[in-house]
mmCIF file of C-alpha atoms in Angstrom:
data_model
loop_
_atom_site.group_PDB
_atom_site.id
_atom_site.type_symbol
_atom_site.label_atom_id
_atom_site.label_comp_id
_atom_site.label_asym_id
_atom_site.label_seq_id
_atom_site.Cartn_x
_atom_site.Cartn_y
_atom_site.Cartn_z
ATOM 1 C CA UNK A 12 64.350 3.767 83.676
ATOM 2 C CA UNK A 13 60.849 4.988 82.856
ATOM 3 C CA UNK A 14 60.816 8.859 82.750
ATOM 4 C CA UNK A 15 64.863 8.629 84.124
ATOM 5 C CA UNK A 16 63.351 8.474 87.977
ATOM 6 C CA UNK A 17 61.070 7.676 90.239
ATOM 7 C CA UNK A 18 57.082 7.827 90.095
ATOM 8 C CA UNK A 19 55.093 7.336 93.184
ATOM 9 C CA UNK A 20 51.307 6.914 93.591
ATOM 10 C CA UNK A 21 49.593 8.264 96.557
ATOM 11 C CA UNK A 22 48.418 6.039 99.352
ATOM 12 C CA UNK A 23 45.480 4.473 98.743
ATOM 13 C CA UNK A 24 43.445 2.501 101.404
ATOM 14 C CA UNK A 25 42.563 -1.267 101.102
ATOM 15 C CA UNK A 26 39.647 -0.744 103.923
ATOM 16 C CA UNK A 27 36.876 -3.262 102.487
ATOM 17 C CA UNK A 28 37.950 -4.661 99.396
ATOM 18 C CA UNK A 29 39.960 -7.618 98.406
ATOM 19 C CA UNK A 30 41.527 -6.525 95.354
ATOM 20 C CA UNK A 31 43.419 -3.556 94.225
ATOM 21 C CA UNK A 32 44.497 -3.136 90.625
ATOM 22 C CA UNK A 33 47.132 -0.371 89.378
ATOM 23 C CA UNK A 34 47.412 0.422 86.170
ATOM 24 C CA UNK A 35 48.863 2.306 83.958
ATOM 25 C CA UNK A 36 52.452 1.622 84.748
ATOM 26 C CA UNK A 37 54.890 2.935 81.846
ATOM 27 C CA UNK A 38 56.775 1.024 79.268
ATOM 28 C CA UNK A 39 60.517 0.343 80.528
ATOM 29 C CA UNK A 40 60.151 0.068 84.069
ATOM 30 C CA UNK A 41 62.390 -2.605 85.542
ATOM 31 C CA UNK A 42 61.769 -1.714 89.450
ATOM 32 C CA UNK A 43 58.736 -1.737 91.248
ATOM 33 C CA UNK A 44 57.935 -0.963 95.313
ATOM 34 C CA UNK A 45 54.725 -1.746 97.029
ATOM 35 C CA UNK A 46 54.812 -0.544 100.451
ATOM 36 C CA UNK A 47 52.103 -1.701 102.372
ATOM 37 C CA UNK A 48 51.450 -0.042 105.974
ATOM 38 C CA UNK A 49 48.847 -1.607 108.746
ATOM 39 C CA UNK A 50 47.879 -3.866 106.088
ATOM 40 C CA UNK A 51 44.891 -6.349 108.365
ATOM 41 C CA UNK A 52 42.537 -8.982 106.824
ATOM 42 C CA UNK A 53 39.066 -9.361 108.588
ATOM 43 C CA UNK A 54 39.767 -13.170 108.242
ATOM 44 C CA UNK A 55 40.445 -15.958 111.280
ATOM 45 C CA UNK A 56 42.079 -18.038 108.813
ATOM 46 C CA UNK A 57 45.311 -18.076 107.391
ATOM 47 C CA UNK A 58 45.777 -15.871 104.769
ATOM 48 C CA UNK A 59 48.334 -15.209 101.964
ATOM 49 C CA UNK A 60 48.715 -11.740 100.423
ATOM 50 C CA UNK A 61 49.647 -11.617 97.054
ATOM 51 C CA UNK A 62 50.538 -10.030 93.660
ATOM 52 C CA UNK A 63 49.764 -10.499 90.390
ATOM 53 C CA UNK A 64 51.260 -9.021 87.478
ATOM 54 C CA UNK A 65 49.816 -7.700 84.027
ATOM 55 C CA UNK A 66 50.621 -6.960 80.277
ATOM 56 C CA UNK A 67 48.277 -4.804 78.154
ATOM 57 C CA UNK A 68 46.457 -8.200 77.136
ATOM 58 C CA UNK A 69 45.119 -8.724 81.934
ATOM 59 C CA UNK A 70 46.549 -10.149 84.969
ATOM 60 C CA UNK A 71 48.379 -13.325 84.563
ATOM 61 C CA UNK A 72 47.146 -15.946 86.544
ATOM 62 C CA UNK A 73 49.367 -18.717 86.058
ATOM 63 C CA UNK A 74 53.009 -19.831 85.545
ATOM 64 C CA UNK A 75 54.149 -18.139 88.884
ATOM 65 C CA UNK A 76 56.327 -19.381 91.461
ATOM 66 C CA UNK A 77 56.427 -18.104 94.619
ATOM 67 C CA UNK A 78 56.576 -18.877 98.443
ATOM 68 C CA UNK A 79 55.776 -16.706 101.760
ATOM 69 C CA UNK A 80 56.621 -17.569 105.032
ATOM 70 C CA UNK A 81 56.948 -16.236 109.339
ATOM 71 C CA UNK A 82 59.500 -16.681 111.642
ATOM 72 C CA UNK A 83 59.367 -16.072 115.330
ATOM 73 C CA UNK A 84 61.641 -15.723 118.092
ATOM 74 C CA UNK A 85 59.994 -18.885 119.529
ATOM 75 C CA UNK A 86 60.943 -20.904 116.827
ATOM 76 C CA UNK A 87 57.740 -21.547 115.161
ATOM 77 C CA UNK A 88 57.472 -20.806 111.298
ATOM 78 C CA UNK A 89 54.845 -20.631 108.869
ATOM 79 C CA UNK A 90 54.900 -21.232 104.909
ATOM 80 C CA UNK A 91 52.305 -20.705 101.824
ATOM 81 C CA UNK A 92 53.455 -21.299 98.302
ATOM 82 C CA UNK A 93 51.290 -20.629 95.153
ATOM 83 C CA UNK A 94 51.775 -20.515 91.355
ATOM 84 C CA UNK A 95 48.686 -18.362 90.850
ATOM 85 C CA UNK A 96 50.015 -15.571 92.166
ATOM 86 C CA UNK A 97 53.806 -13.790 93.910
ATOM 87 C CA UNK A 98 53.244 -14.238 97.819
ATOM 88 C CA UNK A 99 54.478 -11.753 99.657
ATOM 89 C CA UNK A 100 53.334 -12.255 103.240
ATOM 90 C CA UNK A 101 51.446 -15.439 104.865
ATOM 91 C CA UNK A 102 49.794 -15.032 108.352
ATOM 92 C CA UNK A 103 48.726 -17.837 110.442
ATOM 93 C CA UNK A 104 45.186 -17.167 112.037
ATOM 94 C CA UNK A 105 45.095 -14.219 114.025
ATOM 95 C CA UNK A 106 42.307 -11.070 113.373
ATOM 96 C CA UNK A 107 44.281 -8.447 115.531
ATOM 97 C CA UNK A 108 47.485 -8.471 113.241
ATOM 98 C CA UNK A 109 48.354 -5.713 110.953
ATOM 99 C CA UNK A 110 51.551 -5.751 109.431
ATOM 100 C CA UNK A 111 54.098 -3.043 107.083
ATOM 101 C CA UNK A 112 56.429 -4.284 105.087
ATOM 102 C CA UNK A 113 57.620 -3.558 101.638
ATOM 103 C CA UNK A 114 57.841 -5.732 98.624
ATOM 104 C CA UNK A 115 60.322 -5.288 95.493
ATOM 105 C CA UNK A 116 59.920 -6.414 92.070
ATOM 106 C CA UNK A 117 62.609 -6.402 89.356
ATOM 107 C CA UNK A 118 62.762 -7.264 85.579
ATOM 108 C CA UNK A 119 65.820 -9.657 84.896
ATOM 109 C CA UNK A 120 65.531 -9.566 81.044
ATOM 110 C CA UNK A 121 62.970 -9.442 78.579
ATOM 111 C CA UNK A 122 59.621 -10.036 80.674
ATOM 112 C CA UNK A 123 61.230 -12.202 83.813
ATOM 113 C CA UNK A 124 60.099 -10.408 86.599
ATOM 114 C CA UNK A 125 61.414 -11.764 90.373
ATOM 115 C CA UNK A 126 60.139 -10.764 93.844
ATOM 116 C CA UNK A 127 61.235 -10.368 97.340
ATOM 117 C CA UNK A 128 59.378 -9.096 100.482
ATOM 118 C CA UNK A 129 60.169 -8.674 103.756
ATOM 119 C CA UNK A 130 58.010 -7.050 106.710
ATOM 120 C CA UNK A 131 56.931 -6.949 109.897
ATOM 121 C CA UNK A 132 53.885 -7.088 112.433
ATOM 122 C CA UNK A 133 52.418 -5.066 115.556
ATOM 123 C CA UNK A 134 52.633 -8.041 117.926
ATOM 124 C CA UNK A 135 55.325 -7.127 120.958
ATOM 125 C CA UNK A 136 57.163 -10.888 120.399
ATOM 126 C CA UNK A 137 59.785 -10.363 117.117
ATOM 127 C CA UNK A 138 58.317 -11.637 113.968
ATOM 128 C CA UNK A 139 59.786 -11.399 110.465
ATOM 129 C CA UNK A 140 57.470 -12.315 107.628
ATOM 130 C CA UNK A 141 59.453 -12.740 103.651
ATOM 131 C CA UNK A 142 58.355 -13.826 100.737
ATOM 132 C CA UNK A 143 60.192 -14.368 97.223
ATOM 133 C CA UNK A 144 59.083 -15.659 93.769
ATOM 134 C CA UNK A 145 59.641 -15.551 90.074
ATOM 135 C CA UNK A 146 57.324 -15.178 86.769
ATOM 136 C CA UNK A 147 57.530 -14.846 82.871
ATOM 137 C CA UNK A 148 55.223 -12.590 81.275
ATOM 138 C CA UNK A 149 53.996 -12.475 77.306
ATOM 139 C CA UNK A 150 54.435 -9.010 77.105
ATOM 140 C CA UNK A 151 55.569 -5.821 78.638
ATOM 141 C CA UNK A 152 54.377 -5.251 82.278
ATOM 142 C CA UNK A 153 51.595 -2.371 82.446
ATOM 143 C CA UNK A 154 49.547 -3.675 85.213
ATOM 144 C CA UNK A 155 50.033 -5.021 88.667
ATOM 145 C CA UNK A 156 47.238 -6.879 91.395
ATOM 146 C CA UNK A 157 47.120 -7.024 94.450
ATOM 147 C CA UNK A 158 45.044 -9.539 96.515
ATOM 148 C CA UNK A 159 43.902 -11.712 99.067
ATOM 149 C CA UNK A 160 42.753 -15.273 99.505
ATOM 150 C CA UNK A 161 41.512 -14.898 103.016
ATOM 151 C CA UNK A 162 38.100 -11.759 103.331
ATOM 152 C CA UNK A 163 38.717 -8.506 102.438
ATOM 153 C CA UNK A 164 40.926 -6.406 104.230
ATOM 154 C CA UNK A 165 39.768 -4.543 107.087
ATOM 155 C CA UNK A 166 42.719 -1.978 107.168
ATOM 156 C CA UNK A 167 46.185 -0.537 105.734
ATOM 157 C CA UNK A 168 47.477 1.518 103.174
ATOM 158 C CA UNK A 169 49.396 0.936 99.978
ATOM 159 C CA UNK A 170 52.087 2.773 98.202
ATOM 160 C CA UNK A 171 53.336 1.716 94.957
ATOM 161 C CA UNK A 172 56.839 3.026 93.391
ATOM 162 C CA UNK A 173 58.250 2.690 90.340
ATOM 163 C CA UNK A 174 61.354 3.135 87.845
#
């Protein structure tokens, strides 16, 4: 592991913007954990959160592929897929949900990086949102992105972990 632990950024809002990029991220990590927390888009659409990853040279914007989805306790579901991006949690149209959830990343070999999310929302009726995905990169991870395809978001916080 990078540094032989854990390094943890502080949280860092997501109130207005529609991107966040971290960089900076050391040589040899092989774990990654975005925690998100009240995470809301100001959008009536449906949305798909997502994360792109980054080598010294940018972001990668191709060659992913990934999938989000919801479930409910009534039975309906919901599913977004991309290759632009690793989607970690789709929301059908609704303004008033915020949802926490965490999302893991984890280098297989070489620069194969894989993804898995699960979370949660603030509605009273059970919902369980996941997400999963893989990606090759040219190079050595230094940089991660997150982002929306629906308007900025309107709330939540964002914790990143590594090792």
């Amino acid at each position: 592991p990078a540094g032989g632990g854990t390094t943890s950024t502080t949280n860092v809002s997501l109130n207005g913007s529609s991107t966040l990029t971290i960089t900076g991220i050391p040589a040899g990590v092989s774990h990654i954990w975005v925690n998100v927390f009240q995470m809301s888009n100001d959008n009536f659409g449906d949305t798909t959160n997502q994360i792109q990853l980054g080598t010294s040279g940018g972001i990668q914007t191709t060659s992913y592929k990934s999938g989000a989805g919801a479930y409910r306790t009534s039975g309906d579901t919901f599913t977004s897929d991309t290759n632009t991006a690793l989607a970690f949690f789709f929301s059908e149209s609704q303004s008033s949900r915020v949802f926490a959830g965490s999302v893991h990343l984890s280098k297989l070999s070489d620069n194969k990086w894989v993804m898995s999310s699960v979370g949660a929302t603030n509605e009273t009726s059970a919902q369980q949102y996941t997400g999963g995905g893989m990606v090759e990169l040219s190079g050595e991870l230094t940089q991660i992105k997150l982002l929306t395809d629906g308007n900025a978001w309107d709330s939540g916080f964002v914790n990143i972990s590594y090792m």
